[in-house]
Coordinates of C-alpha atoms and ligand atoms in Angstrom, one line a residue:
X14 CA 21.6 -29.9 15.9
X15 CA 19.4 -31.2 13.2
X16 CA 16.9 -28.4 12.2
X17 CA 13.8 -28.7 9.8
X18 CA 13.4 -25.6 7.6
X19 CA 9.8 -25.0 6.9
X20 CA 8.7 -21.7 5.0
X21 CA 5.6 -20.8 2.7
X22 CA 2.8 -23.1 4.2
X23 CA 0.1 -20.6 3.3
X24 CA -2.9 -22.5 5.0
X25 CA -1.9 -25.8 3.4
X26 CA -3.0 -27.3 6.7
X27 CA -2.7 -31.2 4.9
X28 CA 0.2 -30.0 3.2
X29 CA 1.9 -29.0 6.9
X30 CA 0.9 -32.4 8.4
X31 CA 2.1 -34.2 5.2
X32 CA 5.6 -33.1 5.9
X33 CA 5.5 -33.1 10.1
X34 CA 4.7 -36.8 9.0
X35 CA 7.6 -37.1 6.9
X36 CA 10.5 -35.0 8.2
X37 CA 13.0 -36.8 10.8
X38 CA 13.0 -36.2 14.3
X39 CA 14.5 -32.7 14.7
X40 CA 15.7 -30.7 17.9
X41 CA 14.4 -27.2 16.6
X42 CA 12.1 -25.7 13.7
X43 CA 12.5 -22.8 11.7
X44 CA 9.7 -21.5 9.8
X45 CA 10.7 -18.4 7.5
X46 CA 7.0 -17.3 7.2
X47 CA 3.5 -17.0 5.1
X48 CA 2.0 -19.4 7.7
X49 CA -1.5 -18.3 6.0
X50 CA -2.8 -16.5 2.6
X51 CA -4.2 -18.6 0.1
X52 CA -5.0 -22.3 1.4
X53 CA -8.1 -22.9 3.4
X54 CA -6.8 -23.4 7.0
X55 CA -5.5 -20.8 8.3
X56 CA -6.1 -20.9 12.0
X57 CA -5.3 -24.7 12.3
X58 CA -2.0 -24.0 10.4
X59 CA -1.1 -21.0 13.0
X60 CA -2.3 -23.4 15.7
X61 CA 0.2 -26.1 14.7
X62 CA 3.4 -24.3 13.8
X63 CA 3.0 -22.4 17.3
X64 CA 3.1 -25.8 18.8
X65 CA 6.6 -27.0 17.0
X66 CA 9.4 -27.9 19.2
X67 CA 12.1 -24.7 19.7
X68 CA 10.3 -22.9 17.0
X69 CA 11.9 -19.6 15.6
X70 CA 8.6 -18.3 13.6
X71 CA 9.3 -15.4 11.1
X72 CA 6.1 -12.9 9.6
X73 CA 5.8 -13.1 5.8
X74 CA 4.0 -10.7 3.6
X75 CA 0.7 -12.4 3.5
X76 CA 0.8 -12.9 7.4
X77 CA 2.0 -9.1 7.2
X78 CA -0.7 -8.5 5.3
X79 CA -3.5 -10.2 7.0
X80 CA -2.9 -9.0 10.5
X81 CA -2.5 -5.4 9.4
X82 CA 0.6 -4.6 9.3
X83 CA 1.1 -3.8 6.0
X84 CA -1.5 -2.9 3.9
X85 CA -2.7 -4.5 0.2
X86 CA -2.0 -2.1 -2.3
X87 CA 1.1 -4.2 -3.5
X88 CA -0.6 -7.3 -3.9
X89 CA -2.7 -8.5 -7.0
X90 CA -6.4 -8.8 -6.9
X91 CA -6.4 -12.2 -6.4
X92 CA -3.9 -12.4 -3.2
X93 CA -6.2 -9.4 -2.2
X94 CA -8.8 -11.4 -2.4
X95 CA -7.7 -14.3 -0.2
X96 CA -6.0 -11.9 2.5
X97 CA -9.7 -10.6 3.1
X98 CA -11.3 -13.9 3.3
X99 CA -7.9 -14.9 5.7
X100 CA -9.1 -11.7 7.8
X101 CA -12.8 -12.9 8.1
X102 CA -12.2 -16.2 9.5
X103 CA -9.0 -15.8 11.2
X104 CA -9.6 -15.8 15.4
X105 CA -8.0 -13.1 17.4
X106 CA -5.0 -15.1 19.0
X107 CA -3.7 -16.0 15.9
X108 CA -4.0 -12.1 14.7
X109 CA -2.2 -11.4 17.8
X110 CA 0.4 -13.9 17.2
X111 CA 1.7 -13.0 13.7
X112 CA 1.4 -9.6 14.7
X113 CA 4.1 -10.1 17.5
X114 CA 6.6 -12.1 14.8
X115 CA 9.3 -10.2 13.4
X116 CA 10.5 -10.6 9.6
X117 CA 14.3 -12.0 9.9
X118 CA 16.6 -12.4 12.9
X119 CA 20.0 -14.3 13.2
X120 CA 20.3 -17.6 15.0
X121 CA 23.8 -19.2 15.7
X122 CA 25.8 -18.9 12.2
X123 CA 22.6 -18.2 10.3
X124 CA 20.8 -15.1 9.2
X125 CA 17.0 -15.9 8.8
X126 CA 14.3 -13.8 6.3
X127 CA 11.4 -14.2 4.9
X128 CA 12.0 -12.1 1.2
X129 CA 15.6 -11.5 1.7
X130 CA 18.0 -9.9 3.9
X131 CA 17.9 -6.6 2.6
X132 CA 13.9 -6.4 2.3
X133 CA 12.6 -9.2 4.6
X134 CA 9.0 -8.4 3.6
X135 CA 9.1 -8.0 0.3
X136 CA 12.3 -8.8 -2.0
X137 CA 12.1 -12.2 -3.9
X138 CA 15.2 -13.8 -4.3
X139 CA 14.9 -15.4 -8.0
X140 CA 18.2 -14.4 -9.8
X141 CA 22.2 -14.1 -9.3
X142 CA 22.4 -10.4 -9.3
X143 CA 19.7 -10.0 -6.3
X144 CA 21.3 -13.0 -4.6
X145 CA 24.9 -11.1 -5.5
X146 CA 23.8 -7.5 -4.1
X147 CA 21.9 -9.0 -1.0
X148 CA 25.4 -10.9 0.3
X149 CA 26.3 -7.1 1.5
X150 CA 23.0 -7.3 3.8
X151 CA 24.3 -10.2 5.9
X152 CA 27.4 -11.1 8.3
X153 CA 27.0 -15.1 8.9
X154 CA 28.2 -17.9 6.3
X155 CA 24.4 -18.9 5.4
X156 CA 21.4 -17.5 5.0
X157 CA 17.8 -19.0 4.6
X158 CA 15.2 -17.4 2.9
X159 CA 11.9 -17.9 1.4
X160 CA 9.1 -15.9 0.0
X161 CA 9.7 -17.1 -4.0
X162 CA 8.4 -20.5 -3.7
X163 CA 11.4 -22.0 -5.5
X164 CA 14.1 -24.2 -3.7
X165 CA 17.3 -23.4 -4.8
X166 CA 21.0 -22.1 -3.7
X167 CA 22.6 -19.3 -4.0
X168 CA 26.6 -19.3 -3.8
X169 CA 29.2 -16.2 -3.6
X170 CA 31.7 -17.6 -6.1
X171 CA 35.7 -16.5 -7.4
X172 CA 36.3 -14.4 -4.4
X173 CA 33.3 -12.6 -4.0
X174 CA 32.9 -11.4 -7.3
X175 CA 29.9 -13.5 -8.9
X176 CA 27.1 -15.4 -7.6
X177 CA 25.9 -18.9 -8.8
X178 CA 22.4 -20.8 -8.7
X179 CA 21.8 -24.0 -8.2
X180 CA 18.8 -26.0 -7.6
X181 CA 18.8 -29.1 -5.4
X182 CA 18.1 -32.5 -6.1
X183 CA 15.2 -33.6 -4.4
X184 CA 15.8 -35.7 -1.2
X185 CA 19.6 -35.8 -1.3
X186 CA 21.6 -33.9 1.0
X187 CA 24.5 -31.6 0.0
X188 CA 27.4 -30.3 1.7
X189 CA 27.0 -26.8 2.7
X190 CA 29.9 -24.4 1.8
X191 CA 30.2 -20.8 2.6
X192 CA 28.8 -17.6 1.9
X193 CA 25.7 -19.2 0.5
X194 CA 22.0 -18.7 0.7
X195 CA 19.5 -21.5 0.7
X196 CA 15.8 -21.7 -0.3
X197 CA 13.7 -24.9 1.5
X198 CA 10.9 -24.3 -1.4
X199 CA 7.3 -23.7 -0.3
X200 CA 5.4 -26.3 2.5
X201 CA 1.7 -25.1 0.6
X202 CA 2.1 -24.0 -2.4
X203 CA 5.0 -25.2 -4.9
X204 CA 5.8 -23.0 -7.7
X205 CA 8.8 -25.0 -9.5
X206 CA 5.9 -27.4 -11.2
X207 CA 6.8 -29.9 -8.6
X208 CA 3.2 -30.0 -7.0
X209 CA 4.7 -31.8 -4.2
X210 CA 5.3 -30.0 -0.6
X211 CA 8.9 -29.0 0.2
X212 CA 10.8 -28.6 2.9
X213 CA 14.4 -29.3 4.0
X214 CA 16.2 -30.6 7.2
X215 CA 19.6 -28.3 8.1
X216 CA 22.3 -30.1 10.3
X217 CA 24.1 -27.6 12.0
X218 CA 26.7 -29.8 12.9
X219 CA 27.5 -31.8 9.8
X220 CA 26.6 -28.5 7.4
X221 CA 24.3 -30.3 5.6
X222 CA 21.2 -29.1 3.9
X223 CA 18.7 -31.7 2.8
X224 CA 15.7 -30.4 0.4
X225 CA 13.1 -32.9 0.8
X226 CA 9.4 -33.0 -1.2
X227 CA 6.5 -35.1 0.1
X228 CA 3.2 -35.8 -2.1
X229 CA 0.1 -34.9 0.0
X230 CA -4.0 -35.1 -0.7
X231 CA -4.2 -31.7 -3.0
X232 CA -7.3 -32.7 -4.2
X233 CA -8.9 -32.4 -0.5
X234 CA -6.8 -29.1 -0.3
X235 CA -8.8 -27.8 -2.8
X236 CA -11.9 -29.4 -1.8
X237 CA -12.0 -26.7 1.2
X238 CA -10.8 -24.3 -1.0
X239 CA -13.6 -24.0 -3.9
X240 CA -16.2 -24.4 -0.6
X241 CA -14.8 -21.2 1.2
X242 CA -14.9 -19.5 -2.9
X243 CA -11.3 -18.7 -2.8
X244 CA -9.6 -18.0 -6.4
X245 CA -9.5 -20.4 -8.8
X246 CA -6.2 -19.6 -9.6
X247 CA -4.9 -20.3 -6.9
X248 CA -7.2 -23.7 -6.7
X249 CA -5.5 -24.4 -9.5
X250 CA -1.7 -23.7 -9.6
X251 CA -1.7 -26.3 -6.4
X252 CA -1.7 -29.2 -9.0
X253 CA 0.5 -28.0 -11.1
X254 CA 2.8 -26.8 -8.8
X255 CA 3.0 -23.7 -10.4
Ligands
ZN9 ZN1 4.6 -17.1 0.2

């Protein structure tokens, strides 16, 4: 089975189309959550994911956030700030929708969060020793997560006793070897200064991961963004992919 891994699309919605457009035909779609927070669409972006063929959808903070269940109080003023504008345009069945989703399940020989297995809400996976101590939280060979924005690989090393990081080359393929966790990078907002939406494609069958990165139209992006006054900040770090 050939399965496209999309995660962090936070509203993007031209982002989202930009790598549907790109991405090979696929028999499933696993999105590892933040459909919205942030980007200006966030009721087309819902709308589009929902429609994805075999989709397994998990809830992220922000989509956490935004639907109510969890509060703010952990998140910045700025994030705050686009959460509530999120809320005031956001229609009911999508509310309803990322309500229902859940934060990490397990699928065939992969284990699925949006942070990281142990905290699937809120734990960002950025360095060896949280990769090392969150290898205890899971049972299957791989693991996909999220949340950070940064695509990269995680591998249990010497048996078991270190962890090693890696980062992908973009749009190559790698073989995938056990225990190992795997990052497909963020559809809407890039934070490894590669402006460029990334996703990857996982082949079940051939244990291949491919990280992928496809330009798309910021500037429209944040066109739609300064008209609904969201932070500049986050206007911003879209260009710079940071
Ligand atoms: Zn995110």
């Amino acid at each position: 089975m050939r399965i496209l891994i999309i995660s962090d699309i936070h509203a993007n919605l031209t982002a989202l189309d930009a790598v549907l457009d790109d991405a090979p035909q696929v028999d499933a779609v696993w999105c590892l959550g933040d459909l919205v927070g942030y980007g200006p669409d966030p009721n087309e972006c819902v709308k589009r994911v929902q429609a994805l063929p075999n989709l397994v959808c998990l809830i992220g903070n922000h989509d956490a956030a935004v639907s109510g269940v969890i509060d703010t109080t952990s998140f910045n003023s700025e994030a705050r700030l686009a959460v509530l504008w999120t809320q005031s345009v956001i229609e009911q069945d999508n509310l309803d929708y990322l309500r229902g989703l859940s934060p990490q399940t397990e699928i065939d020989s992969v284990h699925l969060a949006h942070g990281s297995p142990r905290q699937p809400v809120w734990e960002y996976l950025l360095d060896t020793r949280t990769a090392f101590e969150n290898f205890n939280y899971f049972d299957t060979p791989f693991c996909f997560v999220g949340h950070s924005h940064m695509p990269v690989v995680f591998r249990m090393e010497d048996k078991q006793h270190t962890t090693d990081l890696s980062i992908p080359k973009a749009n190559s393929s790698l073989k995938m070897v056990p225990r190992a966790i795997y990052n497909p990078g963020s559809v809407g907002q890039p934070r490894d200064r590669d402006p460029r939406a990334a996703y990857a494609v996982f082949d079940s069958d051939r244990q291949t991961w491919s990280l992928q990165r496809v330009s798309y139209d910021i500037q429209s992006v944040q066109d739609r963004m300064r008209a609904a006054r969201l932070p500049q900040r986050h206007i911003q770090r879209l260009s710079a992919g940071w």
